[in-house]
């Protein structure tokens, strides 16, 4: 079982808003969210124990966004990310054992141990990867979208946090994407905090949909904890971009259950207790779980989905532990262009 939100299982919880139908779709989305949650919780534990080096930027609380958005992509489509990239990679179909090996810095990792958590990448899965520099992945996604446009196939999702909207490169990329009608969907994961500072303390407005509108894009705001609402918004946005009608901007409102990054274990006292409690009740996995139970899916079946996700992650950890360390002679391989 997962630790986040577990105490809320037995009391009434908010359910997903609006008519949804298709419990089979929600089952699949629930399964993906569980895989992301299990991976993230284990990665945090391994970082604390010292087995994983570097810094982990957890995705816990955001799972519905990556899951819903990536659920409508095809084999020709790309995903661009940022330093909070594990959820995007898993939702796009990257292999969990290869991802975990990369976090361990092992030779079997997707970047042969050179990328780690913050620079996770898998070009074989059309996952452009993350970067430790705020907003730096956004122009990469637009470049991939330009290539997709020239080839006549493929759409690109570009994920980033709301803090990236304060960067000049964000606006430059939005401008050229709109001017060239690039097939890219910009996904702003607005969790209301930039590092440990509330966004409303450093931005004149916390409604970032206006940036999409300002760049003359189709734009909308969606409940980022409602995986079915995200799925519907993603289907519309990707269809729009794929048709050649130009880019789309989606603001997904959510909340980061953990702290910004795992540099030790900083306390959460900087957040109001009632705010934390409100969003704990809106945990995306809990919401989906309650919706499935209301649709007649036995709770025991959902428990098995969660347990299976934990087992898959455990197998990935064992793969990473057994994997060889990189050869020191290859320290600069794949780093510099010949």
mmCIF file of N, CA and C in Angstrom, residues 259-321:
data_model
loop_
_atom_site.group_PDB
_atom_site.id
_atom_site.type_symbol
_atom_site.label_atom_id
_atom_site.label_comp_id
_atom_site.label_asym_id
_atom_site.label_seq_id
_atom_site.Cartn_x
_atom_site.Cartn_y
_atom_site.Cartn_z
ATOM 1 N N UNK A 259 7.856 17.852 -0.386
ATOM 2 C CA UNK A 259 8.611 19.079 -0.560
ATOM 3 C C UNK A 259 9.162 19.155 -1.984
ATOM 4 N N UNK A 260 9.731 20.296 -2.326
ATOM 5 C CA UNK A 260 10.195 20.557 -3.692
ATOM 6 C C UNK A 260 11.221 19.536 -4.160
ATOM 7 N N UNK A 261 12.211 19.233 -3.337
ATOM 8 C CA UNK A 261 13.231 18.264 -3.711
ATOM 9 C C UNK A 261 13.786 17.624 -2.454
ATOM 10 N N UNK A 262 14.426 16.478 -2.649
ATOM 11 C CA UNK A 262 14.968 15.781 -1.498
ATOM 12 C C UNK A 262 16.440 16.109 -1.315
ATOM 13 N N UNK A 263 16.665 17.257 -0.738
ATOM 14 C CA UNK A 263 17.987 17.636 -0.251
ATOM 15 C C UNK A 263 17.899 17.490 1.265
ATOM 16 N N UNK A 264 17.999 16.259 1.740
ATOM 17 C CA UNK A 264 17.641 15.987 3.112
ATOM 18 C C UNK A 264 16.128 15.845 3.189
ATOM 19 N N UNK A 265 15.529 16.192 4.317
ATOM 20 C CA UNK A 265 14.081 16.107 4.469
ATOM 21 C C UNK A 265 13.565 17.393 5.097
ATOM 22 N N UNK A 266 13.437 18.466 4.325
ATOM 23 C CA UNK A 266 12.976 19.736 4.888
ATOM 24 C C UNK A 266 11.543 19.633 5.384
ATOM 25 N N UNK A 267 11.206 20.319 6.454
ATOM 26 C CA UNK A 267 9.838 20.267 6.992
ATOM 27 C C UNK A 267 8.869 21.023 6.091
ATOM 28 N N UNK A 268 7.578 20.768 6.301
ATOM 29 C CA UNK A 268 6.538 21.411 5.485
ATOM 30 C C UNK A 268 5.831 22.527 6.253
ATOM 31 N N UNK A 269 6.458 23.054 7.313
ATOM 32 C CA UNK A 269 5.791 24.078 8.127
ATOM 33 C C UNK A 269 5.501 25.354 7.343
ATOM 34 N N UNK A 270 6.185 25.531 6.215
ATOM 35 C CA UNK A 270 5.929 26.746 5.438
ATOM 36 C C UNK A 270 4.579 26.704 4.734
ATOM 37 N N UNK A 271 3.896 25.558 4.759
ATOM 38 C CA UNK A 271 2.575 25.449 4.141
ATOM 39 C C UNK A 271 1.495 25.426 5.228
ATOM 40 N N UNK A 272 0.383 26.126 5.018
ATOM 41 C CA UNK A 272 -0.701 26.109 6.012
ATOM 42 C C UNK A 272 -1.270 24.706 6.181
ATOM 43 N N UNK A 273 -1.572 24.327 7.421
ATOM 44 C CA UNK A 273 -2.063 22.982 7.709
ATOM 45 C C UNK A 273 -3.382 22.690 7.012
ATOM 46 N N UNK A 274 -4.288 23.683 6.946
ATOM 47 C CA UNK A 274 -5.574 23.438 6.300
ATOM 48 C C UNK A 274 -5.405 23.235 4.793
ATOM 49 N N UNK A 275 -4.416 23.897 4.208
ATOM 50 C CA UNK A 275 -4.132 23.708 2.789
ATOM 51 C C UNK A 275 -3.632 22.287 2.537
ATOM 52 N N UNK A 276 -2.725 21.825 3.358
ATOM 53 C CA UNK A 276 -2.186 20.473 3.211
ATOM 54 C C UNK A 276 -3.301 19.447 3.350
ATOM 55 N N UNK A 277 -4.194 19.636 4.335
ATOM 56 C CA UNK A 277 -5.296 18.699 4.564
ATOM 57 C C UNK A 277 -6.266 18.697 3.380
ATOM 58 N N UNK A 278 -6.551 19.883 2.842
ATOM 59 C CA UNK A 278 -7.464 19.976 1.692
ATOM 60 C C UNK A 278 -6.950 19.167 0.514
ATOM 61 N N UNK A 279 -5.670 19.321 0.208
ATOM 62 C CA UNK A 279 -5.122 18.626 -0.951
ATOM 63 C C UNK A 279 -4.866 17.153 -0.678
ATOM 64 N N UNK A 280 -4.663 16.771 0.575
ATOM 65 C CA UNK A 280 -4.536 15.347 0.901
ATOM 66 C C UNK A 280 -5.827 14.614 0.585
ATOM 67 N N UNK A 281 -6.954 15.280 0.815
ATOM 68 C CA UNK A 281 -8.253 14.683 0.497
ATOM 69 C C UNK A 281 -8.500 14.625 -1.010
ATOM 70 N N UNK A 282 -7.710 15.379 -1.762
ATOM 71 C CA UNK A 282 -7.863 15.401 -3.219
ATOM 72 C C UNK A 282 -6.712 14.674 -3.907
ATOM 73 N N UNK A 283 -6.040 13.785 -3.192
ATOM 74 C CA UNK A 283 -4.988 12.980 -3.795
ATOM 75 C C UNK A 283 -5.540 12.310 -5.054
ATOM 76 N N UNK A 284 -4.842 12.412 -6.200
ATOM 77 C CA UNK A 284 -5.406 11.903 -7.464
ATOM 78 C C UNK A 284 -5.680 10.404 -7.468
ATOM 79 N N UNK A 285 -4.857 9.634 -6.749
ATOM 80 C CA UNK A 285 -5.099 8.188 -6.698
ATOM 81 C C UNK A 285 -6.304 7.890 -5.827
ATOM 82 N N UNK A 286 -6.462 8.613 -4.724
ATOM 83 C CA UNK A 286 -7.645 8.434 -3.888
ATOM 84 C C UNK A 286 -8.918 8.787 -4.653
ATOM 85 N N UNK A 287 -8.902 9.886 -5.406
ATOM 86 C CA UNK A 287 -10.084 10.290 -6.162
ATOM 87 C C UNK A 287 -10.471 9.221 -7.170
ATOM 88 N N UNK A 288 -9.480 8.707 -7.895
ATOM 89 C CA UNK A 288 -9.760 7.677 -8.892
ATOM 90 C C UNK A 288 -10.245 6.400 -8.221
ATOM 91 N N UNK A 289 -9.654 6.082 -7.088
ATOM 92 C CA UNK A 289 -10.044 4.878 -6.358
ATOM 93 C C UNK A 289 -11.512 4.953 -5.924
ATOM 94 N N UNK A 290 -11.902 6.077 -5.353
ATOM 95 C CA UNK A 290 -13.295 6.243 -4.918
ATOM 96 C C UNK A 290 -14.253 6.194 -6.107
ATOM 97 N N UNK A 291 -13.862 6.749 -7.221
ATOM 98 C CA UNK A 291 -14.703 6.717 -8.420
ATOM 99 C C UNK A 291 -14.882 5.272 -8.900
ATOM 100 N N UNK A 292 -13.817 4.493 -8.877
ATOM 101 C CA UNK A 292 -13.900 3.105 -9.321
ATOM 102 C C UNK A 292 -14.763 2.269 -8.373
ATOM 103 N N UNK A 293 -14.608 2.484 -7.080
ATOM 104 C CA UNK A 293 -15.435 1.758 -6.116
ATOM 105 C C UNK A 293 -16.905 2.117 -6.309
ATOM 106 N N UNK A 294 -17.178 3.408 -6.554
ATOM 107 C CA UNK A 294 -18.555 3.834 -6.798
ATOM 108 C C UNK A 294 -19.122 3.195 -8.061
ATOM 109 N N UNK A 295 -18.232 2.870 -9.024
ATOM 110 C CA UNK A 295 -18.675 2.235 -10.267
ATOM 111 C C UNK A 295 -18.801 0.727 -10.130
ATOM 112 N N UNK A 296 -18.522 0.195 -8.932
ATOM 113 C CA UNK A 296 -18.700 -1.225 -8.697
ATOM 114 C C UNK A 296 -17.450 -2.066 -8.713
ATOM 115 N N UNK A 297 -16.278 -1.432 -8.836
ATOM 116 C CA UNK A 297 -15.024 -2.192 -8.819
ATOM 117 C C UNK A 297 -14.677 -2.524 -7.372
ATOM 118 N N UNK A 298 -14.451 -3.791 -7.051
ATOM 119 C CA UNK A 298 -14.140 -4.162 -5.656
ATOM 120 C C UNK A 298 -12.858 -3.490 -5.161
ATOM 121 N N UNK A 299 -12.873 -3.034 -3.931
ATOM 122 C CA UNK A 299 -11.687 -2.396 -3.348
ATOM 123 C C UNK A 299 -10.510 -3.359 -3.321
ATOM 124 N N UNK A 300 -10.794 -4.659 -3.128
ATOM 125 C CA UNK A 300 -9.711 -5.642 -3.088
ATOM 126 C C UNK A 300 -8.982 -5.709 -4.427
ATOM 127 N N UNK A 301 -9.708 -5.521 -5.518
ATOM 128 C CA UNK A 301 -9.067 -5.525 -6.838
ATOM 129 C C UNK A 301 -8.124 -4.332 -6.974
ATOM 130 N N UNK A 302 -8.536 -3.197 -6.452
ATOM 131 C CA UNK A 302 -7.687 -2.002 -6.518
ATOM 132 C C UNK A 302 -6.478 -2.153 -5.601
ATOM 133 N N UNK A 303 -6.664 -2.829 -4.470
ATOM 134 C CA UNK A 303 -5.520 -3.132 -3.600
ATOM 135 C C UNK A 303 -4.486 -3.960 -4.349
ATOM 136 N N UNK A 304 -4.967 -4.921 -5.144
ATOM 137 C CA UNK A 304 -4.039 -5.766 -5.910
ATOM 138 C C UNK A 304 -3.283 -4.962 -6.954
ATOM 139 N N UNK A 305 -3.948 -3.969 -7.558
ATOM 140 C CA UNK A 305 -3.267 -3.101 -8.526
ATOM 141 C C UNK A 305 -2.135 -2.343 -7.839
ATOM 142 N N UNK A 306 -2.416 -1.805 -6.664
ATOM 143 C CA UNK A 306 -1.387 -1.071 -5.922
ATOM 144 C C UNK A 306 -0.246 -1.997 -5.502
ATOM 145 N N UNK A 307 -0.591 -3.185 -5.015
ATOM 146 C CA UNK A 307 0.445 -4.137 -4.599
ATOM 147 C C UNK A 307 1.319 -4.557 -5.778
ATOM 148 N N UNK A 308 0.690 -4.754 -6.948
ATOM 149 C CA UNK A 308 1.452 -5.143 -8.138
ATOM 150 C C UNK A 308 2.420 -4.038 -8.541
ATOM 151 N N UNK A 309 1.986 -2.801 -8.404
ATOM 152 C CA UNK A 309 2.859 -1.673 -8.727
ATOM 153 C C UNK A 309 4.080 -1.657 -7.812
ATOM 154 N N UNK A 310 3.860 -1.942 -6.535
ATOM 155 C CA UNK A 310 4.973 -1.993 -5.587
ATOM 156 C C UNK A 310 5.926 -3.126 -5.949
ATOM 157 N N UNK A 311 5.382 -4.277 -6.337
ATOM 158 C CA UNK A 311 6.215 -5.416 -6.718
ATOM 159 C C UNK A 311 7.033 -5.125 -7.979
ATOM 160 N N UNK A 312 6.413 -4.439 -8.963
ATOM 161 C CA UNK A 312 7.140 -4.079 -10.181
ATOM 162 C C UNK A 312 8.314 -3.155 -9.855
ATOM 163 N N UNK A 313 8.073 -2.219 -8.957
ATOM 164 C CA UNK A 313 9.144 -1.307 -8.563
ATOM 165 C C UNK A 313 10.258 -2.058 -7.837
ATOM 166 N N UNK A 314 9.885 -3.004 -6.976
ATOM 167 C CA UNK A 314 10.887 -3.789 -6.263
ATOM 168 C C UNK A 314 11.756 -4.575 -7.243
ATOM 169 N N UNK A 315 11.140 -5.111 -8.294
ATOM 170 C CA UNK A 315 11.906 -5.840 -9.306
ATOM 171 C C UNK A 315 12.857 -4.904 -10.032
ATOM 172 N N UNK A 316 12.403 -3.665 -10.292
ATOM 173 C CA UNK A 316 13.269 -2.687 -10.955
ATOM 174 C C UNK A 316 14.458 -2.331 -10.070
ATOM 175 N N UNK A 317 14.235 -2.240 -8.776
ATOM 176 C CA UNK A 317 15.326 -1.939 -7.846
ATOM 177 C C UNK A 317 16.351 -3.063 -7.854
ATOM 178 N N UNK A 318 15.883 -4.299 -7.847
ATOM 179 C CA UNK A 318 16.815 -5.433 -7.871
ATOM 180 C C UNK A 318 17.615 -5.453 -9.173
ATOM 181 N N UNK A 319 16.965 -5.119 -10.288
ATOM 182 C CA UNK A 319 17.680 -5.024 -11.570
ATOM 183 C C UNK A 319 18.785 -3.973 -11.469
ATOM 184 N N UNK A 320 18.461 -2.818 -10.887
ATOM 185 C CA UNK A 320 19.448 -1.744 -10.761
ATOM 186 C C UNK A 320 20.605 -2.166 -9.853
ATOM 187 N N UNK A 321 20.281 -2.844 -8.767
ATOM 188 C CA UNK A 321 21.335 -3.266 -7.841
ATOM 189 C C UNK A 321 22.283 -4.277 -8.488
#
